[in-house]
Coordinates of C-alpha atoms and ligand atoms in Angstrom, one line a residue:
M1 CA 106.1 133.3 103.9
S2 CA 108.1 129.8 104.6
S3 CA 109.6 129.2 108.1
L4 CA 111.8 126.6 105.7
A5 CA 113.1 129.7 104.1
N6 CA 117.1 128.9 103.4
I7 CA 119.4 128.3 100.5
H8 CA 119.5 125.3 98.6
F9 CA 122.1 124.8 95.7
Y10 CA 121.4 122.4 92.3
D11 CA 124.9 121.9 91.0
L12 CA 123.7 121.0 86.8
H13 CA 126.7 123.0 85.3
P14 CA 128.5 121.7 82.1
P15 CA 131.4 119.8 82.4
L16 CA 135.0 121.4 81.7
A17 CA 135.4 119.3 78.8
N18 CA 132.5 121.1 77.1
L19 CA 134.4 124.7 76.7
K20 CA 137.2 122.2 75.4
E21 CA 134.8 120.6 73.3
E22 CA 133.3 123.8 71.9
V23 CA 136.2 125.1 71.4
L24 CA 138.3 123.6 69.6
Q25 CA 135.1 122.6 67.2
G26 CA 134.6 126.4 67.0
L27 CA 137.8 127.4 65.7
S28 CA 137.5 124.8 62.9
T29 CA 135.2 126.6 61.4
S30 CA 135.3 129.2 58.9
P31 CA 134.8 132.0 60.2
K32 CA 135.9 131.5 63.9
A33 CA 133.2 131.3 66.4
I34 CA 133.0 130.9 70.2
S35 CA 129.8 130.8 72.1
P36 CA 129.0 134.3 74.2
K37 CA 127.8 131.7 77.0
F38 CA 131.9 131.3 77.8
F39 CA 132.4 134.6 78.7
Y40 CA 130.7 134.2 81.9
D41 CA 133.9 133.1 84.1
E42 CA 134.3 134.9 87.6
Y43 CA 136.0 138.0 86.3
G44 CA 133.9 137.9 82.6
S45 CA 131.0 137.9 85.7
Q46 CA 132.5 141.1 86.8
L47 CA 133.3 142.7 84.1
F48 CA 129.8 142.4 82.6
D49 CA 128.4 143.7 86.0
Q50 CA 130.9 146.6 85.6
I51 CA 129.4 147.7 82.0
T52 CA 125.7 147.4 82.9
E53 CA 127.0 150.7 84.6
L54 CA 128.6 152.7 81.3
E55 CA 127.6 155.8 80.9
E56 CA 127.0 154.4 76.8
Y57 CA 125.3 151.2 78.0
Y58 CA 121.8 151.8 78.1
P59 CA 119.8 148.2 78.6
T60 CA 120.4 147.5 81.9
R61 CA 119.2 151.2 83.0
T62 CA 116.3 151.6 80.8
E63 CA 114.7 147.8 81.7
I64 CA 115.0 148.9 85.3
T65 CA 113.3 152.2 84.8
I66 CA 110.7 150.1 83.2
L67 CA 110.4 147.7 85.6
E68 CA 110.4 151.0 88.4
E69 CA 108.0 152.8 86.3
Y70 CA 105.0 149.5 85.8
A71 CA 106.1 147.6 88.7
D72 CA 102.4 147.1 90.3
E73 CA 100.9 145.8 86.4
I74 CA 103.8 143.4 86.0
V75 CA 102.9 142.1 89.5
A76 CA 99.8 141.8 88.7
F77 CA 100.4 139.8 85.8
L78 CA 102.3 137.5 87.0
G79 CA 100.8 136.6 90.1
K80 CA 101.6 135.6 93.5
D81 CA 102.8 133.0 95.4
A82 CA 104.9 130.9 92.7
L83 CA 107.2 129.6 91.6
L84 CA 109.4 132.3 90.4
I85 CA 112.3 131.4 87.9
E86 CA 114.9 133.6 86.8
L87 CA 116.8 132.9 83.9
G88 CA 120.7 134.4 83.9
S89 CA 119.8 135.4 87.0
G90 CA 123.6 137.7 87.2
S91 CA 123.8 139.5 90.2
S92 CA 120.0 138.9 91.4
Q93 CA 120.0 142.9 90.9
K94 CA 116.6 143.4 89.4
I95 CA 114.3 140.8 90.8
R96 CA 114.8 142.6 94.2
L97 CA 112.0 145.0 92.2
L98 CA 109.0 142.7 91.9
L99 CA 110.0 140.7 94.7
D100 CA 108.5 142.7 97.8
A101 CA 105.4 143.0 96.0
L102 CA 105.2 139.2 94.1
K103 CA 105.3 137.3 97.8
P104 CA 106.8 134.5 95.5
A105 CA 106.5 131.0 96.7
A106 CA 109.9 130.6 96.2
Y107 CA 112.6 131.6 94.2
M108 CA 114.6 130.0 91.6
P109 CA 118.3 132.0 90.3
I110 CA 119.3 130.1 87.2
D111 CA 123.0 131.4 85.6
I112 CA 125.9 129.0 84.5
S113 CA 128.5 131.1 86.4
K114 CA 128.9 129.3 89.5
A115 CA 130.4 131.3 92.5
H116 CA 128.7 134.9 91.2
L117 CA 125.1 133.0 91.5
L118 CA 126.0 131.3 95.0
K119 CA 127.8 134.8 96.0
S120 CA 124.5 136.8 95.0
A121 CA 121.6 134.6 96.2
Q122 CA 123.7 134.2 100.2
T123 CA 123.9 138.6 98.9
L124 CA 119.8 138.6 98.2
F125 CA 119.4 136.2 101.3
N126 CA 121.1 137.8 104.0
D127 CA 118.3 141.0 102.2
Y128 CA 115.0 138.3 102.2
P129 CA 115.3 135.5 105.5
H130 CA 112.5 134.4 104.3
L131 CA 113.3 133.9 100.9
D132 CA 113.1 130.2 100.5
I133 CA 115.7 130.7 97.3
H134 CA 116.9 127.4 95.0
A135 CA 119.8 128.5 93.1
T136 CA 120.8 126.7 90.1
C137 CA 124.4 126.5 88.4
A138 CA 123.0 125.7 84.9
D139 CA 123.3 126.4 81.3
Y140 CA 120.5 127.0 80.4
S141 CA 120.9 127.6 76.9
D142 CA 120.6 124.2 76.8
H143 CA 118.2 120.9 77.7
F144 CA 118.0 120.8 81.5
H145 CA 115.1 119.6 83.6
L146 CA 114.5 122.1 86.8
P147 CA 116.1 120.8 89.8
Y148 CA 113.1 121.9 92.2
N149 CA 109.2 121.8 90.3
P150 CA 107.1 121.0 93.5
E151 CA 103.7 120.0 92.1
K152 CA 100.9 122.6 92.4
V153 CA 102.6 125.3 92.4
P154 CA 102.5 128.0 89.5
K155 CA 105.3 129.0 87.6
A156 CA 106.3 132.2 86.5
A157 CA 109.8 133.0 84.5
F158 CA 111.9 135.9 84.0
F159 CA 114.2 136.4 81.1
P160 CA 115.8 140.3 81.7
G161 CA 118.1 141.6 80.6
S162 CA 118.0 141.2 76.7
S163 CA 119.4 137.4 77.0
I164 CA 117.5 136.2 74.5
G165 CA 119.0 138.0 72.0
N166 CA 122.1 136.3 72.4
F167 CA 120.8 133.7 70.4
E168 CA 120.4 133.4 67.1
P169 CA 116.8 133.7 66.5
S170 CA 116.4 129.9 65.3
Q171 CA 118.0 129.0 68.8
A172 CA 115.7 131.7 70.6
Y173 CA 113.0 130.1 69.4
A174 CA 114.1 126.5 70.8
F175 CA 114.9 127.9 73.7
L176 CA 110.9 129.7 74.3
K177 CA 109.9 126.4 73.5
R178 CA 111.8 125.0 76.2
V179 CA 110.6 127.3 78.8
A180 CA 106.9 127.5 77.2
D181 CA 107.2 123.6 78.2
F182 CA 108.9 123.5 81.9
L183 CA 106.4 126.6 82.8
G184 CA 102.9 124.7 81.5
K185 CA 100.2 125.9 80.2
N186 CA 98.9 129.5 81.3
S187 CA 102.1 130.2 83.2
T188 CA 103.4 134.0 82.7
L189 CA 106.9 135.1 81.1
L190 CA 108.8 138.4 82.0
I191 CA 111.3 139.3 79.0
G192 CA 113.1 142.3 78.2
V193 CA 113.9 142.3 74.7
D194 CA 116.7 145.3 73.2
M195 CA 114.8 147.2 70.4
K196 CA 116.2 148.3 66.6
K197 CA 117.4 151.7 67.1
D198 CA 119.8 154.5 65.7
P199 CA 122.8 152.4 64.4
Q200 CA 125.3 154.9 65.8
R201 CA 123.3 154.4 69.9
L202 CA 124.4 151.1 69.6
N203 CA 127.4 150.4 68.3
E204 CA 128.5 153.1 71.1
A205 CA 127.1 150.9 73.4
Y206 CA 129.5 148.1 72.2
N207 CA 132.0 150.1 71.8
D208 CA 132.6 151.9 75.0
A209 CA 134.9 154.6 75.7
K210 CA 136.9 152.8 78.7
G211 CA 137.0 150.0 77.5
V212 CA 135.3 147.5 79.7
T213 CA 133.3 145.8 76.8
A214 CA 136.9 145.0 75.3
A215 CA 138.5 143.9 78.3
F216 CA 135.2 141.6 78.6
N217 CA 135.4 140.6 74.7
L218 CA 139.4 139.8 75.3
N219 CA 139.0 137.6 78.9
L220 CA 137.1 135.3 76.9
L221 CA 140.8 134.7 75.8
Q222 CA 142.4 134.6 78.9
R223 CA 140.0 131.8 80.1
I224 CA 140.5 129.8 77.1
N225 CA 144.1 130.8 78.4
Q226 CA 143.8 129.1 82.0
E227 CA 141.5 126.2 81.7
L228 CA 142.3 124.9 78.5
D229 CA 146.1 124.0 77.5
A230 CA 146.7 127.4 75.2
N231 CA 148.7 129.9 74.6
F232 CA 147.1 133.1 73.3
E233 CA 148.3 136.4 72.9
M234 CA 146.9 139.5 74.1
D235 CA 148.4 141.5 72.5
Y236 CA 147.7 139.6 68.9
F237 CA 144.0 140.3 68.8
K238 CA 141.2 143.4 69.5
H239 CA 137.9 144.1 69.8
Y240 CA 136.0 144.6 66.9
A241 CA 131.4 145.0 67.1
F242 CA 129.5 147.1 65.1
Y243 CA 125.8 146.5 64.1
N244 CA 124.7 144.9 61.2
P245 CA 121.8 146.3 59.8
Q246 CA 121.3 143.7 57.5
L247 CA 121.3 141.0 60.4
G248 CA 118.9 143.6 63.1
R249 CA 122.6 142.4 65.5
I250 CA 125.2 143.4 66.7
E251 CA 127.9 141.6 65.9
M252 CA 131.4 141.2 68.7
H253 CA 134.6 139.7 67.0
L254 CA 138.0 139.3 68.9
M255 CA 140.3 140.7 65.3
S256 CA 143.8 139.0 65.3
N257 CA 146.5 142.2 64.9
I258 CA 149.0 139.9 62.9
P259 CA 148.9 136.3 61.3
H260 CA 149.7 134.1 63.7
E261 CA 149.4 130.8 65.0
V262 CA 148.0 129.5 68.5
H263 CA 147.9 126.3 69.5
I264 CA 145.2 125.0 72.0
D265 CA 145.4 120.9 73.9
G266 CA 148.1 120.9 72.0
Q267 CA 145.7 121.9 68.7
A268 CA 147.2 124.6 66.1
F269 CA 144.7 127.2 64.5
Y270 CA 145.9 129.3 61.9
F271 CA 144.8 133.0 61.8
K272 CA 145.2 134.8 59.0
E273 CA 146.0 139.5 59.2
N274 CA 142.3 141.0 60.2
E275 CA 141.1 137.5 60.3
T276 CA 138.5 137.1 63.7
I277 CA 136.7 135.1 65.6
H278 CA 132.6 136.1 66.1
T279 CA 132.2 136.0 70.1
E280 CA 128.6 137.2 70.5
S281 CA 125.3 138.1 68.9
S282 CA 123.4 140.4 70.3
Y283 CA 120.0 140.5 67.8
K284 CA 117.6 143.5 68.0
Y285 CA 113.6 143.6 67.6
T286 CA 110.6 145.2 67.0
I287 CA 107.9 145.1 69.6
D288 CA 106.2 142.9 66.1
E289 CA 109.0 141.2 65.5
F290 CA 109.3 139.7 68.8
Q291 CA 105.6 139.2 69.3
A292 CA 105.3 137.3 65.9
L293 CA 108.6 134.9 67.8
A294 CA 106.5 134.6 70.6
Q295 CA 103.8 133.0 69.2
T296 CA 106.1 130.6 67.2
A297 CA 106.6 129.1 70.3
G298 CA 103.4 128.6 71.9
F299 CA 103.2 132.5 74.1
Q300 CA 100.4 134.9 73.7
A301 CA 101.4 137.9 74.2
V302 CA 99.9 140.0 77.1
K303 CA 100.9 143.5 77.4
V304 CA 104.1 145.2 76.7
W305 CA 106.2 148.1 78.0
T306 CA 108.6 150.5 77.3
D307 CA 110.3 153.4 78.1
K308 CA 109.2 156.7 76.3
A309 CA 112.9 156.7 74.2
R310 CA 111.6 153.1 73.0
L311 CA 115.1 152.1 73.7
F312 CA 114.0 148.7 75.2
S313 CA 110.8 146.8 75.8
V314 CA 109.5 144.8 78.8
H315 CA 107.0 141.6 77.4
C316 CA 104.6 139.6 79.2
L317 CA 103.7 136.3 77.5
R318 CA 101.4 134.1 78.7
V319 CA 101.9 129.7 77.5
I320 CA 99.0 129.1 75.3
Ligands
AVI401 C1 123.7 139.9 78.8 N1 123.8 140.6 77.5 C2 122.3 140.5 76.9 C3 124.8 141.3 76.3 C4 124.4 142.3 75.1 O1 123.7 143.2 75.0 O2 123.4 141.7 74.4 C5 126.0 140.8 76.5 C6 127.2 142.1 76.2 N2 128.3 141.7 75.7 C7 128.9 143.1 75.5 N3 127.9 144.4 76.0 C8 127.2 143.5 76.4

């Protein structure tokens, strides 16, 4: 416990120019694509929180079950008194399952959504007033430095939710390598990974009956209209998501219903009927596939936990 416990905030958020540059570039390629990291404006983050509570969306619920069931073992692997870094902390809910037993020296939630990060850090601090929180707004998918890096304090990282699945495998490799680098030798990474399974189950998880995932996907266009000078018509696009078994991934797209033109920042983009913008991939891994990937990136697979139905896996990896 530190008498200096407080909330510190570090803003490493990329400038708005990144959104513009990446959107203009992504819509100029064929097939058109926009990075899923842009889903998470304030409303997008709220919609994602709603997704995690949907009947069809099993990953969040299942990961929590695993963390609850194996909390003692997990804490033993992570070690106490570390700087606990959470990548993509969102609403900082899952970390609560480990905090009491872990007693970290400090907690560093890292998230791309500033408003969401600040709100969650404040809520957590209200419940854990002795926890020193270093809230960092950053795009962790890109190169970034740890803004708080006390010497001689061991580090442990937590990357829940299978967000690793939203990277292309080559990006996942590069990301894991960067994490291994900033954690340092013998540090631990606890990472949640969604598993390959019956495609029907996967298709349902990304095509929920209430249409929340569709709203989450379409909000990307709304965000671009609001933040860039753009005129996407929501009614001209529909949510389109399916499991691609050859590539072992869910693909999410926004499909144009009719041929039409969209203007962004003075540039025109033409959409054919049924043409799509690829907005997200969500790769699913067997345990062996993921451990092999982690090993090439500089980690040793220490332990893996799954639920009974083997829907989801939580891996403990050590930097070698
Ligand atoms: C954040 N990420 C792990 C989610 C996923 O399942 O790939 C994002 C998501 N997209 C649609 N539903 C959830």
